Amino acid sequence: MHLLNRLFDIEARESTVGRELRGGVATFLTMAYILVANPAILAQAGVPQDSAVACTALAAGLCCLLMGLWANFPMALASGMGLNAFVAFELTKATGSWQAAMGLVVLDGLLILLLVLVGVRQAMLRAIPVDLRRAIAAGIGLFIALIGLVNAGIVERFPLDGGPPLKAGSFQEPNVLLAVIGLLLTSALLIRRTPGAILIGIVGTTLCGFGYDALAGTRHFLPESTTGYAPPSFEAAFQARPLEVLRLQYLPLLLALVMVDFFDTLGTVTALASQGGLTDKAGNVPRLRSVLLVDSLSAAIGGTLGASSVTSYIESAAGVAEGARTGLHSVVVGLLFLVAIPLAPYLTLVPAAAVAPALILVGFMMSESLAHIRFSEIDVGIPAFLTLVLIPLSYSIAHGIGAGFVSFVALKLLSGKVREVHPVMAVAAALFVAYFATGQ
C-alpha cells in the first residue's frame, strides 16, 4: 500500500487504494461495450472481427496503463466511437484497404503528438468555433445511431430505382424485434443509472436472442457451433501502412481525422478534473502535457494494432464518481482490458442485433451537444446545421466536416466578417475545397 501511495500520490489527492480500485472497476464496466461495438464496426471495413476484439482489448489495456503510470491521471482510453466509423466507412473506401486506413490513423496520432510537443494543440482548439465542434460531435452521434439502426434492420437501405434511399424495416423480423427489446432494456438501465448499463444491455439482449432460438428451434442468433474456438488472434495488429498514405491526395482526409480526433481529450480532461477537484487555483490541470502526450501516442498505438484510434473516454467519470483521483484507477482499467483478451473469441458470438442498441444509445449520448448549438446565430448556425445533417446523410464524416468549414469561411467572407475567421480555419477550408474539387 505504501508503494502504491508513493507511486500514485494517493493520499495527497485525498483518495484511498480502495476508492481507486472501485473506481477502476466502475469505469471498465461502463466502457467494456467497446469490446463488442468496435469490432462490429471495423468488421464492415474488412478487419477480421475475432482479431479486432483481441486487438481492441490489447490497445485499450496498454494505453490505460500508459495514462496511469506516466500521466497519473484517472482517465481511461479505448478505441473511439465515431473514429472507428470514420475508419470503416470513409478512410477504408478512400484508401482502398483497412490497412491503409490504419496507416492514416497512425499518422494522425503522430501529427497530434507533434502538435502537443510544440504546444499548439490548445491554439488549434481555439481556431474552430465552438458551435462547429458541437455539430461535429452531434453529427457523428447521429451517424453512429444510423449505423445501429441499419445493423438492427429497423432502417433498411432502399434500391436506388426512384424510391427513397432509406425505408423502415419489418418488425416481423426476429433481428428487428430483438434490437427493439435490447433498446428498451438498455434505455431502462440507463434511466436507472445502473453501472455498466450498456454492457449489461448487450449481454441481456444476446441471451434473449439465444433464448428465442432455443425455444423456436431456429438459428437466427445462435452460432452454428460452440466448440473448437481458437485462441485470441492478433492478425490485425501491425498491418497499418502509414507510408502508403503519405500522399498529398490524402491530406484532407488526414486533416478531417485530426479534427475528429483532436478535440475530445481537452474537453474530457477538463470535465474529469473539474469533477474530481484536480485543478489548481488558476483552474489548470496538473500534468496536462503528459495527459495529452499519452492521448496522442494512444491514437498511433490504436492504428498500429488495427483497433482504430484510441482516445480518452468520458465514461471515466464513473470512476471519478466512485472517488478515484489518481492514475491507479487507469491502471486497474488497463489490467481489466488485458484480462479480457482471452475472452475475445467468445465475444464474436454476440449478434449484430444485440450490439445495435448500444450503437443507437451511444449516438444519442454523443448528440447531447446539439442542444447547445446557437442556431439563432445564422452565420455559424448554417455551417453547424450542414455539418450536423451531412455527416449521417452522406455517410461521410469528412464531407460533413468539410461542408461546415467551407460554408463557415464563405459566409464570414460574404458578410464582411473576415476578421472572425482564424487563419487555421481558412487553411482547413481551402484544403477541403481542393479535396472536393478532386471529385471526392
XYZ file of N, CA, C and O in Angstrom, residues 45 82-106 108 245 250 252-258 308-309 395-398 435:
172
model
N -15.284 -2.904 -42.473
C -14.185 -2.417 -43.309
C -13.287 -3.559 -43.770
O -12.362 -3.344 -44.551
N -17.120 6.774 -33.307
C -17.061 7.893 -34.240
C -15.789 7.810 -35.052
O -15.816 7.830 -36.289
N -14.675 7.677 -34.364
C -13.406 7.489 -35.059
C -13.397 6.153 -35.787
O -12.902 6.049 -36.917
N -13.933 5.106 -35.135
C -13.970 3.801 -35.797
C -14.908 3.819 -37.008
O -14.642 3.179 -38.024
N -16.005 4.575 -36.900
C -16.904 4.703 -38.045
C -16.221 5.436 -39.193
O -16.419 5.111 -40.374
N -15.425 6.430 -38.868
C -14.676 7.169 -39.878
C -13.709 6.239 -40.611
O -13.583 6.262 -41.843
N -13.043 5.393 -39.845
C -12.116 4.428 -40.447
C -12.858 3.444 -41.338
O -12.446 3.169 -42.477
N -13.970 2.910 -40.842
C -14.677 1.849 -41.556
C -15.392 2.346 -42.808
O -15.376 1.680 -43.843
N -16.031 3.503 -42.718
C -16.911 3.937 -43.803
C -16.329 5.036 -44.674
O -16.882 5.335 -45.726
N -15.236 5.635 -44.248
C -14.675 6.742 -45.012
C -13.248 6.440 -45.464
O -12.948 6.392 -46.646
N -12.362 6.210 -44.496
C -10.944 6.067 -44.830
C -10.677 4.797 -45.633
O -9.865 4.809 -46.565
N -11.333 3.699 -45.256
C -11.112 2.447 -45.985
C -11.549 2.575 -47.441
O -10.850 2.123 -48.357
N -12.680 3.199 -47.670
C -13.172 3.401 -49.033
C -12.223 4.290 -49.828
O -11.928 4.023 -50.995
N -11.727 5.366 -49.198
C -10.884 6.331 -49.905
C -9.500 5.785 -50.205
O -8.910 6.090 -51.251
N -8.951 4.977 -49.268
C -7.582 4.486 -49.437
C -7.504 3.123 -50.098
O -6.437 2.724 -50.571
N -8.617 2.388 -50.118
C -8.638 1.097 -50.797
C -8.452 -0.106 -49.902
O -8.655 -1.242 -50.348
N -8.074 0.090 -48.648
C -7.893 -1.046 -47.739
C -7.918 -0.556 -46.299
O -7.605 0.603 -46.008
N -8.306 -1.455 -45.396
C -8.323 -1.063 -43.995
C -6.909 -0.900 -43.464
O -6.674 -0.121 -42.530
N -5.941 -1.600 -44.061
C -4.554 -1.447 -43.631
C -4.046 -0.032 -43.904
O -3.366 0.577 -43.067
N -4.392 0.510 -45.080
C -4.008 1.880 -45.403
C -4.749 2.870 -44.512
O -4.184 3.884 -44.088
N -6.025 2.572 -44.213
C -6.794 3.435 -43.320
C -6.154 3.497 -41.942
O -6.063 4.574 -41.331
N -5.696 2.350 -41.443
C -4.999 2.335 -40.161
C -3.687 3.110 -40.242
O -3.230 3.699 -39.252
N -3.085 3.124 -41.429
C -1.888 3.933 -41.629
C -2.178 5.407 -41.415
O -1.376 6.143 -40.816
N -3.345 5.871 -41.888
C -3.742 7.261 -41.648
C -3.965 7.520 -40.164
O -3.658 8.612 -39.658
N -4.489 6.526 -39.457
C -4.693 6.671 -38.016
C -3.350 6.832 -37.304
O -3.200 7.658 -36.396
N -2.345 6.059 -37.728
C -1.001 6.185 -37.149
C -0.452 7.588 -37.398
O 0.086 8.239 -36.489
N -2.155 10.258 -37.953
C -2.967 11.165 -37.136
C -2.390 11.278 -35.732
O -2.205 12.383 -35.196
N 0.123 5.965 -47.385
C -0.815 7.092 -47.447
C -0.124 8.438 -47.258
O -0.780 9.458 -47.046
N -4.273 12.443 -49.849
C -4.899 12.004 -48.602
C -4.826 13.068 -47.502
O -5.314 12.829 -46.397
N -6.431 16.016 -47.070
C -7.721 16.434 -46.498
C -8.340 15.372 -45.592
O -8.953 15.699 -44.575
N -8.183 14.089 -45.956
C -8.703 13.027 -45.103
C -7.966 12.996 -43.768
O -8.578 12.814 -42.713
N -6.638 13.162 -43.834
C -5.856 13.196 -42.591
C -6.280 14.380 -41.739
O -6.415 14.259 -40.516
N -6.499 15.517 -42.387
C -6.932 16.706 -41.661
C -8.283 16.462 -41.000
O -8.493 16.822 -39.830
N -9.213 15.837 -41.729
C -10.529 15.543 -41.157
C -10.396 14.600 -39.965
O -11.071 14.775 -38.938
N -9.538 13.598 -40.080
C -9.324 12.661 -38.984
C -8.755 13.369 -37.764
O -9.187 13.130 -36.631
N -7.797 14.262 -38.005
C -7.217 15.032 -36.902
C -8.300 15.869 -36.222
O -8.365 15.945 -34.991
N -8.266 0.907 -34.626
C -8.706 2.282 -34.838
C -8.069 3.180 -33.781
O -7.327 2.726 -32.907
N -8.363 4.464 -33.846
C -7.730 5.425 -32.953
C -8.222 5.246 -31.518
O -9.418 5.200 -31.256
N -23.165 9.688 -45.269
C -22.372 8.553 -44.784
C -20.878 8.892 -44.842
O -20.044 8.053 -45.159
N -20.555 10.152 -44.534
C -19.173 10.617 -44.653
C -18.897 11.699 -43.623
O -19.418 12.814 -43.724
N -18.082 11.371 -42.631
C -17.700 12.361 -41.628
C -16.876 13.470 -42.262
O -17.039 14.655 -41.949
N -15.974 13.103 -43.174
C -15.116 14.098 -43.822
C -15.935 15.112 -44.613
O -15.675 16.318 -44.556
N -10.019 19.265 -51.827
C -10.459 17.875 -51.698
C -11.747 17.625 -52.480
O -11.867 16.664 -53.254
